[in-house]
Amino acid sequence: MNNPDEETAVAQFGKGDKYFGVCTLMVTMPGLPMFGHGQIEGFEEKYGMEYMRAYRDESPDGYLIERHNREIFPLLHKRYLFSGVEDFLFYDVWNGNTVNENVFAYSNKCGNEYSVVFYNNKYERASGWIKQSCEYAVKTGSGENDKKLVSRSISEGLGLWGEDDFYMIFREQRSNLWYIRKSKDICEQGMFIALNGFECQVFLDIRQEKDTDGSLGEICAFLNGSGTPDLRIAWQELHYKKLYEAFSLIFTKEFEDAVHSLTLTTKELRKAKVRRASAKSVYDSVEPALSGFLDAAFECAQTESEPLPQRKRAALLKKIDKSKQLSKFKSALSSIEKACAELRKNSSLVEKQLIISTKTARTFTAGVFASRREGVLMTVVYEMISLLAETGFAKKWSLERKISEFIKDANVSKDSMYHLFDRLFIIANAKQPKLKRGQNQKEMKADALIIAEKITSAEYGWALCGANDYDGVRWFNKELMDSTLMLWHLIMILSSRSKEKQSAILELFKKLSNAKDKAEYKCAPFVREFEADKEKKRQASSESM
């Protein structure tokens, strides 16, 4: 962009969009991009070979450096994609019958990775179509004149197929928005662009997908050319609009305040000038909205389960029966109310004492509530949709995302709620321990193994226990493991009405907690604690080798 004999880049191009547009051209074209001394920092003083020191007292421009970090440096990490000349194609941008000479448009590829770059080198807004590349010479023989001019289309440059059910999906680097276009339209008509003055667009992560279920066509028509931060979320917002609207009606401030009041002591109630809600009043206040949502959920489940065999579909829909869910929620609210009473009674105790209490199901539940501020609200909301969670519909419909959006309590972290429900939905849909009446130690170990293997699994280990590999060992995060174990046993306790079964659940929790402490943050020893003796020996011998 400059050399020692010229004015500095910032003096020639400024510090705005024009500078970053030209800089983007430099780093996304074949050849060697070179930055002048002080260019990134925004220095205006010229430096020649004869300069021994700087004569101006200039300070680095923080804004300029930050924008380089955000817009330019990520592109330098992908120089392999831009540096080749074999697949570099330059395009004319046509607006009607004229070519807009102010717009740079070119594509490139490396292996199966493609890129397209656009830059408007003028203040006025520009728009137009690119379809065919500018002609370039290709050698046809060994002679100096043995060459011919050829041109390739944008669809060839991006490896697109002109079939009806294929769509091109790509991401714009500056805005980080995703776009979708019908491949056939690009093959037949080309690619339309619209750029503001000195605007630059870099399209990366270009891929072509076949629309097997109609969802890509649906989202393409819905977006109608505009971008979205997440294509999957955009499709869900369109497809599950009625479901989400019904779900949002549950989350009123009055409902959240009522749930929160269950944990308040008499002194705290007096200070806040509120009355404590009861399980009945919470249920009565939320039942109309919850009932409407469950109707919408059942309707949605009916549609999505149509491809299943009739008997399997009937069994699945029976599991999410509205009356069954309402009855289960009502029962769980009663248990939650009793646990909150236990929590208030022991409000002077420190968290740790409550968390490790496995004396009764009630004290254990109170301990989980004490471990985090949103514990009661989380449990109440989960119990509203527990059957949808167990059948996998809650996860499929991304209700964890909607819950984090709909929660109105400013003191509750939306990220925390999202990750909590993400884990709860994984746990609920997992294979559950059998917990047979009067089971022996071998059967209890088999139950514990079900939980241990799921928590540390390759698919869900990161979400459930922070599983990560380092130096050939798979480790877990203690805090996340503790939290997941508590959540798993909490939902089992709330689903159980038998005291004998609840005692077995608490015994199972103790075994898993002890194994976790003995494992010293390693996944393999944690799981091995519950494996059969033969399997233990085999695992130990394979690790020693």
JSON list of N, CA and C in Angstrom, two decimals, residues 454-479:
[
{"chain": "A", "resi": 454, "resn": "LYS", "atom": "N", "xyz": [-22.21, -41.95, 30.33]},
{"chain": "A", "resi": 454, "resn": "LYS", "atom": "CA", "xyz": [-22.88, -40.85, 29.61]},
{"chain": "A", "resi": 454, "resn": "LYS", "atom": "C", "xyz": [-22.19, -39.51, 29.88]},
{"chain": "A", "resi": 455, "resn": "ILE", "atom": "N", "xyz": [-21.87, -39.27, 31.14]},
{"chain": "A", "resi": 455, "resn": "ILE", "atom": "CA", "xyz": [-21.27, -37.99, 31.53]},
{"chain": "A", "resi": 455, "resn": "ILE", "atom": "C", "xyz": [-19.91, -37.79, 30.87]},
{"chain": "A", "resi": 456, "resn": "THR", "atom": "N", "xyz": [-19.15, -38.86, 30.70]},
{"chain": "A", "resi": 456, "resn": "THR", "atom": "CA", "xyz": [-17.80, -38.75, 30.14]},
{"chain": "A", "resi": 456, "resn": "THR", "atom": "C", "xyz": [-17.73, -39.14, 28.66]},
{"chain": "A", "resi": 457, "resn": "SER", "atom": "N", "xyz": [-18.88, -39.35, 28.03]},
{"chain": "A", "resi": 457, "resn": "SER", "atom": "CA", "xyz": [-18.91, -39.82, 26.63]},
{"chain": "A", "resi": 457, "resn": "SER", "atom": "C", "xyz": [-18.28, -38.81, 25.69]},
{"chain": "A", "resi": 458, "resn": "ALA", "atom": "N", "xyz": [-17.84, -39.32, 24.54]},
{"chain": "A", "resi": 458, "resn": "ALA", "atom": "CA", "xyz": [-17.20, -38.45, 23.53]},
{"chain": "A", "resi": 458, "resn": "ALA", "atom": "C", "xyz": [-18.17, -37.39, 23.02]},
{"chain": "A", "resi": 459, "resn": "GLU", "atom": "N", "xyz": [-19.46, -37.76, 22.90]},
{"chain": "A", "resi": 459, "resn": "GLU", "atom": "CA", "xyz": [-20.45, -36.85, 22.34]},
{"chain": "A", "resi": 459, "resn": "GLU", "atom": "C", "xyz": [-20.87, -35.75, 23.32]},
{"chain": "A", "resi": 460, "resn": "TYR", "atom": "N", "xyz": [-21.05, -36.12, 24.59]},
{"chain": "A", "resi": 460, "resn": "TYR", "atom": "CA", "xyz": [-21.60, -35.17, 25.55]},
{"chain": "A", "resi": 460, "resn": "TYR", "atom": "C", "xyz": [-20.66, -34.82, 26.71]},
{"chain": "A", "resi": 461, "resn": "GLY", "atom": "N", "xyz": [-19.46, -35.42, 26.72]},
{"chain": "A", "resi": 461, "resn": "GLY", "atom": "CA", "xyz": [-18.53, -35.19, 27.82]},
{"chain": "A", "resi": 461, "resn": "GLY", "atom": "C", "xyz": [-18.18, -33.74, 28.05]},
{"chain": "A", "resi": 462, "resn": "TRP", "atom": "N", "xyz": [-17.98, -32.98, 26.96]},
{"chain": "A", "resi": 462, "resn": "TRP", "atom": "CA", "xyz": [-17.61, -31.57, 27.11]},
{"chain": "A", "resi": 462, "resn": "TRP", "atom": "C", "xyz": [-18.74, -30.79, 27.78]},
{"chain": "A", "resi": 463, "resn": "ALA", "atom": "N", "xyz": [-19.98, -31.03, 27.37]},
{"chain": "A", "resi": 463, "resn": "ALA", "atom": "CA", "xyz": [-21.11, -30.28, 27.94]},
{"chain": "A", "resi": 463, "resn": "ALA", "atom": "C", "xyz": [-21.40, -30.70, 29.38]},
{"chain": "A", "resi": 464, "resn": "LEU", "atom": "N", "xyz": [-21.27, -32.00, 29.69]},
{"chain": "A", "resi": 464, "resn": "LEU", "atom": "CA", "xyz": [-21.69, -32.50, 31.00]},
{"chain": "A", "resi": 464, "resn": "LEU", "atom": "C", "xyz": [-20.61, -32.42, 32.07]},
{"chain": "A", "resi": 465, "resn": "CYS", "atom": "N", "xyz": [-19.35, -32.60, 31.69]},
{"chain": "A", "resi": 465, "resn": "CYS", "atom": "CA", "xyz": [-18.30, -32.56, 32.73]},
{"chain": "A", "resi": 465, "resn": "CYS", "atom": "C", "xyz": [-17.05, -31.83, 32.28]},
{"chain": "A", "resi": 466, "resn": "GLY", "atom": "N", "xyz": [-17.13, -31.12, 31.15]},
{"chain": "A", "resi": 466, "resn": "GLY", "atom": "CA", "xyz": [-15.97, -30.38, 30.67]},
{"chain": "A", "resi": 466, "resn": "GLY", "atom": "C", "xyz": [-14.84, -31.28, 30.25]},
{"chain": "A", "resi": 467, "resn": "ALA", "atom": "N", "xyz": [-15.16, -32.49, 29.76]},
{"chain": "A", "resi": 467, "resn": "ALA", "atom": "CA", "xyz": [-14.13, -33.47, 29.40]},
{"chain": "A", "resi": 467, "resn": "ALA", "atom": "C", "xyz": [-13.20, -32.90, 28.33]},
{"chain": "A", "resi": 468, "resn": "ASN", "atom": "N", "xyz": [-11.91, -33.04, 28.56]},
{"chain": "A", "resi": 468, "resn": "ASN", "atom": "CA", "xyz": [-10.91, -32.56, 27.60]},
{"chain": "A", "resi": 468, "resn": "ASN", "atom": "C", "xyz": [-9.68, -33.46, 27.65]},
{"chain": "A", "resi": 469, "resn": "ASP", "atom": "N", "xyz": [-9.01, -33.57, 26.52]},
{"chain": "A", "resi": 469, "resn": "ASP", "atom": "CA", "xyz": [-7.83, -34.43, 26.42]},
{"chain": "A", "resi": 469, "resn": "ASP", "atom": "C", "xyz": [-6.56, -33.60, 26.51]},
{"chain": "A", "resi": 470, "resn": "TYR", "atom": "N", "xyz": [-5.65, -34.06, 27.36]},
{"chain": "A", "resi": 470, "resn": "TYR", "atom": "CA", "xyz": [-4.35, -33.40, 27.49]},
{"chain": "A", "resi": 470, "resn": "TYR", "atom": "C", "xyz": [-3.30, -34.44, 27.83]},
{"chain": "A", "resi": 471, "resn": "ASP", "atom": "N", "xyz": [-2.25, -34.45, 27.05]},
{"chain": "A", "resi": 471, "resn": "ASP", "atom": "CA", "xyz": [-1.11, -35.34, 27.29]},
{"chain": "A", "resi": 471, "resn": "ASP", "atom": "C", "xyz": [-1.55, -36.80, 27.35]},
{"chain": "A", "resi": 472, "resn": "GLY", "atom": "N", "xyz": [-2.50, -37.17, 26.49]},
{"chain": "A", "resi": 472, "resn": "GLY", "atom": "CA", "xyz": [-2.94, -38.56, 26.41]},
{"chain": "A", "resi": 472, "resn": "GLY", "atom": "C", "xyz": [-3.91, -38.99, 27.48]},
{"chain": "A", "resi": 473, "resn": "VAL", "atom": "N", "xyz": [-4.38, -38.05, 28.30]},
{"chain": "A", "resi": 473, "resn": "VAL", "atom": "CA", "xyz": [-5.32, -38.36, 29.39]},
{"chain": "A", "resi": 473, "resn": "VAL", "atom": "C", "xyz": [-6.58, -37.53, 29.21]},
{"chain": "A", "resi": 474, "resn": "ARG", "atom": "N", "xyz": [-7.73, -38.15, 29.44]},
{"chain": "A", "resi": 474, "resn": "ARG", "atom": "CA", "xyz": [-9.02, -37.44, 29.37]},
{"chain": "A", "resi": 474, "resn": "ARG", "atom": "C", "xyz": [-9.40, -36.98, 30.77]},
{"chain": "A", "resi": 475, "resn": "TRP", "atom": "N", "xyz": [-9.52, -35.67, 30.94]},
{"chain": "A", "resi": 475, "resn": "TRP", "atom": "CA", "xyz": [-9.77, -35.06, 32.25]},
{"chain": "A", "resi": 475, "resn": "TRP", "atom": "C", "xyz": [-11.20, -34.51, 32.30]},
{"chain": "A", "resi": 476, "resn": "PHE", "atom": "N", "xyz": [-11.71, -34.35, 33.54]},
{"chain": "A", "resi": 476, "resn": "PHE", "atom": "CA", "xyz": [-13.00, -33.67, 33.71]},
{"chain": "A", "resi": 476, "resn": "PHE", "atom": "C", "xyz": [-12.84, -32.47, 34.62]},
{"chain": "A", "resi": 477, "resn": "ASN", "atom": "N", "xyz": [-13.78, -31.54, 34.51]},
{"chain": "A", "resi": 477, "resn": "ASN", "atom": "CA", "xyz": [-13.81, -30.35, 35.35]},
{"chain": "A", "resi": 477, "resn": "ASN", "atom": "C", "xyz": [-14.61, -30.66, 36.61]},
{"chain": "A", "resi": 478, "resn": "LYS", "atom": "N", "xyz": [-14.01, -30.46, 37.77]},
{"chain": "A", "resi": 478, "resn": "LYS", "atom": "CA", "xyz": [-14.64, -30.87, 39.04]},
{"chain": "A", "resi": 478, "resn": "LYS", "atom": "C", "xyz": [-15.97, -30.16, 39.26]},
{"chain": "A", "resi": 479, "resn": "GLU", "atom": "N", "xyz": [-16.00, -28.84, 39.08]},
{"chain": "A", "resi": 479, "resn": "GLU", "atom": "CA", "xyz": [-17.22, -28.09, 39.35]},
{"chain": "A", "resi": 479, "resn": "GLU", "atom": "C", "xyz": [-18.36, -28.51, 38.42]}
]
